[in-house]
Amino acid sequence: MILLRCDGGKQVGLGHIRRSLLVGEALARRTGLELHALVRPDPLAEGVLDRAGIPTTRLSTGDDLEAENEAFRGLAKRLGAKMIWVDVFQRVARAEAVSPLRSEDYLVCAVSDENHKITTVADHVFLTSPGLSGASDEVINGVSYHYGPRYFVMPVDYAAAPVAEAARERTILVSLGGVDQRDLIGPVIDTVARLLPEEWSLEIVTGGGYCGKEAIEEELRRRSVRFAWSEDVDDFPRRLRGAALAVTAGGNTLFERLAAGTPGVAVCQSEQQMEHIERLAGFGATAIACRDGGFDDVALERALETVLNESAVRAEMIRAGRTLVDGSGLLRVVDVIARGLTGPKRVA
């Protein structure tokens, strides 16, 4: 049995729960083990798991982290788990949350997007921050650490070579993920629509049920902007790979954009995203529409004009992005874990 500790229900792109499912399903195919998920009450998260057909246990421990970990350990024991997967996200955020889960009975693997080498105690820890690009994997106190965005988990669709620029649709795709944390989708769409070249179209991808959709659509029609609005998250990789440019947030959708070889601009939704965006921009992989840790419409306008008009900038974004994130992270993670499941459990 493989037990997934799931948090976060973002619908567009990966989201933390979707990448947990990718890892779990790939491992189940490789090993023949069954999957089970443990999740705090969350309609989005439970909906994703239900659609995937994954048996799920809901936590009922409230905000008591110690009780939550105890419930997790108890479930792992009852199920006879061989491995547990923890996405270090939100409340499961530091070593004190993951360390008690370690046991001689099963392999513990954790992933985090942190910008530094956190001290999570597990058997394998995947730290996918761009700040760790080029760092060599290492073993510290019996824990195997695997560094950099080359381990970033995403659908294997992204491992294919990018679509040539000439073959892409004349479309600018806008997606800020399934949870628009600062209600930025409206201002971003407004700016992109103003700069949209003649004969180009706008493609918007959001999670289902975005409450501002009708008002934005009405305004775009009034301005005679050609656009399409999609809530089909399963089709997101194809849409992203086919767009000429994209404006995304600074989380999972940004990493997917780099792997897709789609040049564009990153919009900041949080302080942690700002750190990622700045590092990736330093590599030449993306333009930035942020200032002081927040969204800046003037910066978006200037960045988008640059990306639209300078082919050399676009080419460098494609090269740098694919160098950092080649879309094969899922395969690397699964290979590491599968070896751990079949070989010695502990590293000396």
Coordinates of C-alpha atoms in Angstrom, one line a residue:
M1 CA 0.0 0.0 0.0
I2 CA 1.2 3.5 -0.9
L3 CA -0.3 6.2 1.5
L4 CA -0.5 9.8 0.2
R5 CA -0.7 12.7 2.7
C6 CA -2.6 15.2 0.5
D7 CA -3.2 18.9 1.0
G8 CA -4.2 21.6 -1.4
G9 CA -6.9 21.4 -4.0
K10 CA -5.7 23.7 -6.8
Q11 CA -7.4 22.7 -10.0
V12 CA -5.3 24.3 -12.7
G13 CA -1.8 23.1 -13.4
L14 CA -0.6 20.6 -10.9
G15 CA -1.4 21.9 -7.5
H16 CA 0.1 20.0 -4.6
I17 CA -2.5 17.3 -4.5
R18 CA -2.3 16.7 -8.3
R19 CA 1.4 16.1 -8.2
S20 CA 1.0 13.7 -5.2
L21 CA -1.5 11.8 -7.4
L22 CA 1.0 11.7 -10.3
V23 CA 3.7 10.2 -8.1
G24 CA 1.3 7.7 -6.5
E25 CA -0.2 6.5 -9.7
A26 CA 3.1 6.1 -11.4
L27 CA 4.5 4.1 -8.4
A28 CA 1.3 2.0 -8.3
R29 CA 1.9 1.1 -12.0
R30 CA 5.6 0.4 -11.4
T31 CA 5.2 -1.7 -8.2
G32 CA 1.7 -3.1 -8.3
L33 CA 0.9 -1.5 -4.8
E34 CA -2.5 0.0 -4.1
L35 CA -3.1 3.7 -3.3
H36 CA -4.8 5.3 -0.3
A37 CA -5.0 9.0 0.5
L38 CA -5.3 10.9 3.8
V39 CA -6.7 14.4 3.6
R40 CA -8.0 17.2 5.8
P41 CA -11.6 18.2 5.0
D42 CA -11.4 20.2 1.8
P43 CA -14.0 20.0 -1.0
L44 CA -11.5 20.7 -3.7
A45 CA -9.0 18.1 -2.5
E46 CA -11.6 15.5 -1.9
G47 CA -13.1 16.2 -5.4
V48 CA -9.8 15.6 -7.1
L49 CA -9.2 12.4 -5.2
D50 CA -12.8 11.2 -5.9
R51 CA -12.5 11.8 -9.6
A52 CA -9.2 9.9 -9.6
G53 CA -10.9 6.9 -7.8
I54 CA -8.5 6.9 -4.9
P55 CA -9.8 5.5 -1.6
T56 CA -9.6 8.4 0.9
T57 CA -9.7 8.8 4.7
R58 CA -10.6 12.3 6.0
L59 CA -8.8 13.7 9.0
S60 CA -11.0 14.9 11.9
T61 CA -8.2 16.3 14.2
G62 CA -8.9 20.0 13.7
D63 CA -5.7 22.1 14.2
D64 CA -3.9 19.6 16.5
L65 CA -0.8 18.7 14.5
E66 CA 0.3 16.0 17.0
A67 CA -3.1 14.3 16.8
E68 CA -2.9 14.6 13.0
N69 CA 0.4 12.8 12.9
E70 CA -0.9 10.2 15.3
A71 CA -3.9 9.5 13.0
F72 CA -1.5 9.3 10.0
R73 CA 0.8 6.8 11.7
G74 CA -2.3 4.7 12.8
L75 CA -3.7 4.6 9.3
A76 CA -0.3 3.6 7.9
K77 CA -0.1 0.7 10.3
R78 CA -3.7 -0.4 9.7
L79 CA -3.2 -0.4 6.0
G80 CA 0.2 -2.1 6.1
A81 CA 1.7 0.8 4.1
K82 CA 5.0 0.1 2.4
M83 CA 5.6 3.8 1.6
I84 CA 4.1 7.2 2.5
W85 CA 4.4 10.4 0.5
V86 CA 4.2 13.8 2.1
D87 CA 4.0 17.1 0.1
V88 CA 5.5 19.6 2.6
F89 CA 2.8 22.2 2.2
Q90 CA 0.8 24.5 4.4
R91 CA 0.6 22.9 7.9
V92 CA 2.8 19.9 7.0
A93 CA 5.6 22.5 6.6
R94 CA 8.7 21.6 8.6
A95 CA 10.7 18.7 10.1
E96 CA 8.5 18.5 13.2
A97 CA 5.6 17.5 11.1
V98 CA 7.3 14.9 9.0
S99 CA 9.9 13.4 11.4
P100 CA 7.4 11.6 13.6
L101 CA 6.1 9.8 10.5
R102 CA 9.4 8.0 9.9
S103 CA 9.2 4.3 10.8
E104 CA 11.1 1.1 10.2
D105 CA 7.9 -0.2 8.8
Y106 CA 7.7 1.9 5.6
L107 CA 9.6 4.3 3.4
V108 CA 8.9 8.0 3.9
C109 CA 9.4 10.4 1.0
A110 CA 8.7 14.1 1.1
V111 CA 8.8 17.0 -1.5
S112 CA 9.1 20.7 -0.9
D113 CA 9.4 23.8 -3.1
E114 CA 11.4 25.6 -0.3
N115 CA 14.3 27.9 -1.4
H116 CA 16.8 26.4 1.0
K117 CA 17.9 23.0 2.3
I118 CA 15.2 22.3 4.9
T119 CA 15.8 19.7 7.6
T120 CA 12.9 17.4 6.9
V121 CA 13.7 13.9 8.2
A122 CA 12.5 11.3 5.8
D123 CA 14.2 8.6 3.8
H124 CA 14.1 10.6 0.6
V125 CA 13.5 14.4 0.4
F126 CA 13.0 16.2 -2.9
L127 CA 13.7 19.9 -2.8
T128 CA 12.7 21.4 -6.1
S129 CA 13.5 25.1 -5.6
P130 CA 15.3 26.8 -8.5
G131 CA 17.7 28.2 -5.9
L132 CA 19.1 24.7 -5.6
S133 CA 19.7 24.3 -9.3
G134 CA 23.0 22.5 -9.9
A135 CA 23.4 21.3 -6.3
S136 CA 24.5 17.7 -6.1
D137 CA 22.3 15.1 -4.4
E138 CA 23.7 14.1 -1.0
V139 CA 23.1 11.9 2.0
I140 CA 23.0 13.7 5.4
N141 CA 22.4 11.7 8.6
G142 CA 20.8 8.9 6.7
V143 CA 18.5 11.1 4.7
S144 CA 18.9 11.2 0.9
Y145 CA 18.4 14.7 -0.4
H146 CA 17.6 15.3 -4.1
Y147 CA 18.0 18.9 -5.2
G148 CA 16.7 21.3 -7.9
P149 CA 13.8 21.8 -10.3
R150 CA 14.9 18.8 -12.3
Y151 CA 12.9 16.8 -9.8
F152 CA 9.8 19.0 -10.2
V153 CA 6.8 16.6 -10.7
M154 CA 4.5 17.2 -13.6
P155 CA 2.7 15.2 -16.3
V156 CA 5.1 13.3 -18.6
D157 CA 3.5 15.3 -21.5
Y158 CA 6.0 18.0 -20.7
A159 CA 9.0 15.8 -21.3
A160 CA 8.4 16.0 -25.1
A161 CA 10.3 18.6 -27.1
P162 CA 8.7 22.0 -27.2
V163 CA 6.4 22.9 -30.1
A164 CA 8.3 25.1 -32.6
E165 CA 7.4 28.8 -32.4
A166 CA 6.2 28.8 -36.0
A167 CA 3.8 26.0 -35.3
R168 CA 2.2 27.6 -32.2
E169 CA -1.2 29.3 -32.2
R170 CA -1.1 33.1 -32.1
T171 CA -2.5 33.0 -28.6
I172 CA -1.6 34.4 -25.2
L173 CA -2.6 32.0 -22.5
V174 CA -3.5 33.4 -19.0
S175 CA -3.7 31.1 -16.0
L176 CA -3.0 32.0 -12.4
G177 CA -3.8 28.5 -11.1
G178 CA -6.9 27.1 -9.6
V179 CA -6.8 29.4 -6.5
D180 CA -6.5 33.1 -7.5
Q181 CA -5.0 34.1 -4.1
R182 CA -5.3 37.9 -4.7
D183 CA -8.1 38.1 -7.2
L184 CA -5.5 39.1 -9.9
I185 CA -7.1 37.4 -12.9
G186 CA -9.2 40.4 -13.8
P187 CA -6.4 43.0 -13.8
V188 CA -4.1 40.6 -15.6
I189 CA -6.6 39.9 -18.4
D190 CA -7.3 43.6 -18.8
T191 CA -3.6 44.4 -19.3
V192 CA -3.1 41.4 -21.7
A193 CA -6.2 42.3 -23.7
R194 CA -4.9 45.9 -24.2
L195 CA -1.6 44.6 -25.6
L196 CA -3.0 41.7 -27.7
P197 CA -1.6 42.0 -31.2
E198 CA -4.1 42.2 -34.1
E199 CA -5.2 38.8 -35.3
W200 CA -4.2 37.2 -32.0
S201 CA -6.5 35.7 -29.4
L202 CA -6.6 35.4 -25.6
E203 CA -7.0 32.0 -23.9
I204 CA -8.0 31.9 -20.2
V205 CA -7.8 28.8 -18.0
T206 CA -9.2 28.8 -14.5
G207 CA -10.6 26.3 -12.0
G208 CA -14.3 25.5 -12.3
G209 CA -16.7 28.0 -10.8
Y210 CA -14.6 31.2 -10.8
C211 CA -17.2 33.7 -9.6
G212 CA -15.9 36.7 -11.7
K213 CA -16.0 34.8 -15.1
E214 CA -19.3 36.3 -16.5
A215 CA -18.3 40.0 -15.8
I216 CA -14.9 39.5 -17.4
E217 CA -16.4 37.7 -20.5
E218 CA -18.9 40.5 -20.9
E219 CA -16.2 43.2 -20.8
L220 CA -14.0 41.3 -23.3
R221 CA -16.9 40.9 -25.7
R222 CA -17.6 44.7 -25.4
R223 CA -14.0 45.4 -26.4
S224 CA -14.3 42.9 -29.3
V225 CA -11.4 40.8 -27.9
R226 CA -11.2 37.3 -29.4
F227 CA -11.0 34.9 -26.5
A228 CA -11.8 31.4 -25.1
W229 CA -12.3 30.5 -21.5
S230 CA -11.5 26.9 -20.5
E231 CA -12.1 25.0 -17.2
D232 CA -10.8 21.7 -18.6
V233 CA -7.7 21.2 -16.4
D234 CA -6.9 17.8 -18.0
D235 CA -6.3 19.6 -21.3
F236 CA -4.0 22.2 -19.7
P237 CA -0.6 20.8 -20.9
R238 CA -1.8 20.8 -24.5
R239 CA -3.0 24.3 -24.3
L240 CA 0.1 25.6 -22.6
R241 CA 2.4 23.8 -25.1
G242 CA 0.4 25.3 -28.0
A243 CA 0.3 28.9 -26.9
A244 CA 2.8 31.4 -28.3
L245 CA 3.1 33.2 -25.0
A246 CA 1.7 32.7 -21.5
V247 CA 1.1 34.8 -18.3
T248 CA 1.1 32.5 -15.3
A249 CA 1.5 32.8 -11.5
G250 CA 4.8 31.9 -9.8
G251 CA 3.9 28.5 -8.5
N252 CA 3.3 25.1 -10.3
T253 CA 2.0 26.7 -13.5
L254 CA 5.3 28.6 -13.9
F255 CA 7.3 25.4 -13.7
E256 CA 5.0 23.8 -16.2
R257 CA 5.4 26.8 -18.5
L258 CA 9.2 26.4 -18.5
A259 CA 8.9 22.7 -19.3
A260 CA 6.5 23.5 -22.1
G261 CA 9.0 25.8 -23.7
T262 CA 6.5 28.6 -23.7
P263 CA 8.0 32.1 -23.1
G264 CA 6.1 34.6 -21.0
V265 CA 5.6 36.6 -17.8
A266 CA 5.2 35.5 -14.2
V267 CA 2.8 37.2 -11.8
C268 CA 3.5 37.1 -8.1
Q269 CA 0.8 35.8 -5.7
S270 CA 2.9 35.3 -2.6
E271 CA 6.3 36.0 -1.0
Q272 CA 7.6 32.5 -1.7
Q273 CA 6.6 32.8 -5.3
M274 CA 8.5 36.1 -5.5
E275 CA 11.7 34.3 -4.5
H276 CA 11.1 31.6 -7.2
I277 CA 10.3 34.2 -9.9
E278 CA 13.4 36.3 -9.2
R279 CA 15.7 33.3 -9.3
L280 CA 14.2 32.0 -12.6
A281 CA 14.3 35.5 -14.1
G282 CA 18.0 35.6 -13.1
F283 CA 18.5 32.5 -15.3
G284 CA 16.7 34.2 -18.2
A285 CA 13.8 31.8 -18.0
T286 CA 10.9 34.2 -17.4
A287 CA 10.0 37.9 -17.3
I288 CA 8.5 39.4 -14.1
A289 CA 5.4 41.4 -13.4
C290 CA 6.0 42.0 -9.7
R291 CA 7.2 44.8 -7.4
D292 CA 7.7 44.7 -3.7
G293 CA 6.3 41.1 -3.6
G294 CA 3.1 42.0 -5.3
F295 CA 1.5 42.4 -8.8
D296 CA 2.4 45.4 -10.8
D297 CA 0.3 46.1 -13.9
V298 CA 2.9 48.6 -15.4
A299 CA 5.6 45.9 -15.0
L300 CA 3.3 43.4 -16.7
E301 CA 2.7 45.8 -19.6
R302 CA 6.5 46.4 -20.1
A303 CA 7.4 42.7 -19.7
L304 CA 4.8 41.6 -22.1
E305 CA 5.8 44.1 -24.7
T306 CA 9.4 42.9 -24.5
V307 CA 8.5 39.3 -24.8
L308 CA 6.1 40.0 -27.7
N309 CA 8.6 42.1 -29.7
E310 CA 12.0 40.5 -29.0
S311 CA 12.6 37.1 -30.5
A312 CA 16.0 36.7 -28.9
V313 CA 14.4 37.1 -25.5
R314 CA 11.8 34.4 -26.3
A315 CA 14.5 32.1 -27.5
E316 CA 16.6 32.5 -24.4
M317 CA 13.5 31.9 -22.2
I318 CA 12.8 28.6 -24.0
R319 CA 16.5 27.5 -23.7
A320 CA 16.9 28.5 -20.1
G321 CA 13.5 27.2 -19.0
R322 CA 14.0 23.7 -20.6
T323 CA 17.5 23.5 -19.1
L324 CA 16.1 24.0 -15.6
V325 CA 12.8 22.1 -16.0
D326 CA 12.8 19.4 -18.7
G327 CA 9.5 17.8 -17.8
S328 CA 11.1 14.5 -16.6
G329 CA 10.9 15.1 -12.9
L330 CA 8.2 12.6 -12.3
L331 CA 10.3 9.8 -13.9
R332 CA 13.3 10.8 -11.8
V333 CA 11.3 10.8 -8.5
V334 CA 9.6 7.5 -9.3
D335 CA 13.0 5.9 -10.1
V336 CA 14.5 7.0 -6.8
I337 CA 11.5 5.8 -4.8
A338 CA 11.1 2.5 -6.6
R339 CA 14.8 1.7 -5.9
G340 CA 14.1 2.5 -2.2
L341 CA 11.1 0.2 -2.1
T342 CA 13.1 -2.8 -3.6
G343 CA 16.5 -2.2 -2.0
P344 CA 17.7 -1.5 1.5
K345 CA 15.3 0.9 3.2
R346 CA 17.9 3.0 5.1
V347 CA 20.9 4.7 3.7
A348 CA 23.9 4.4 6.1

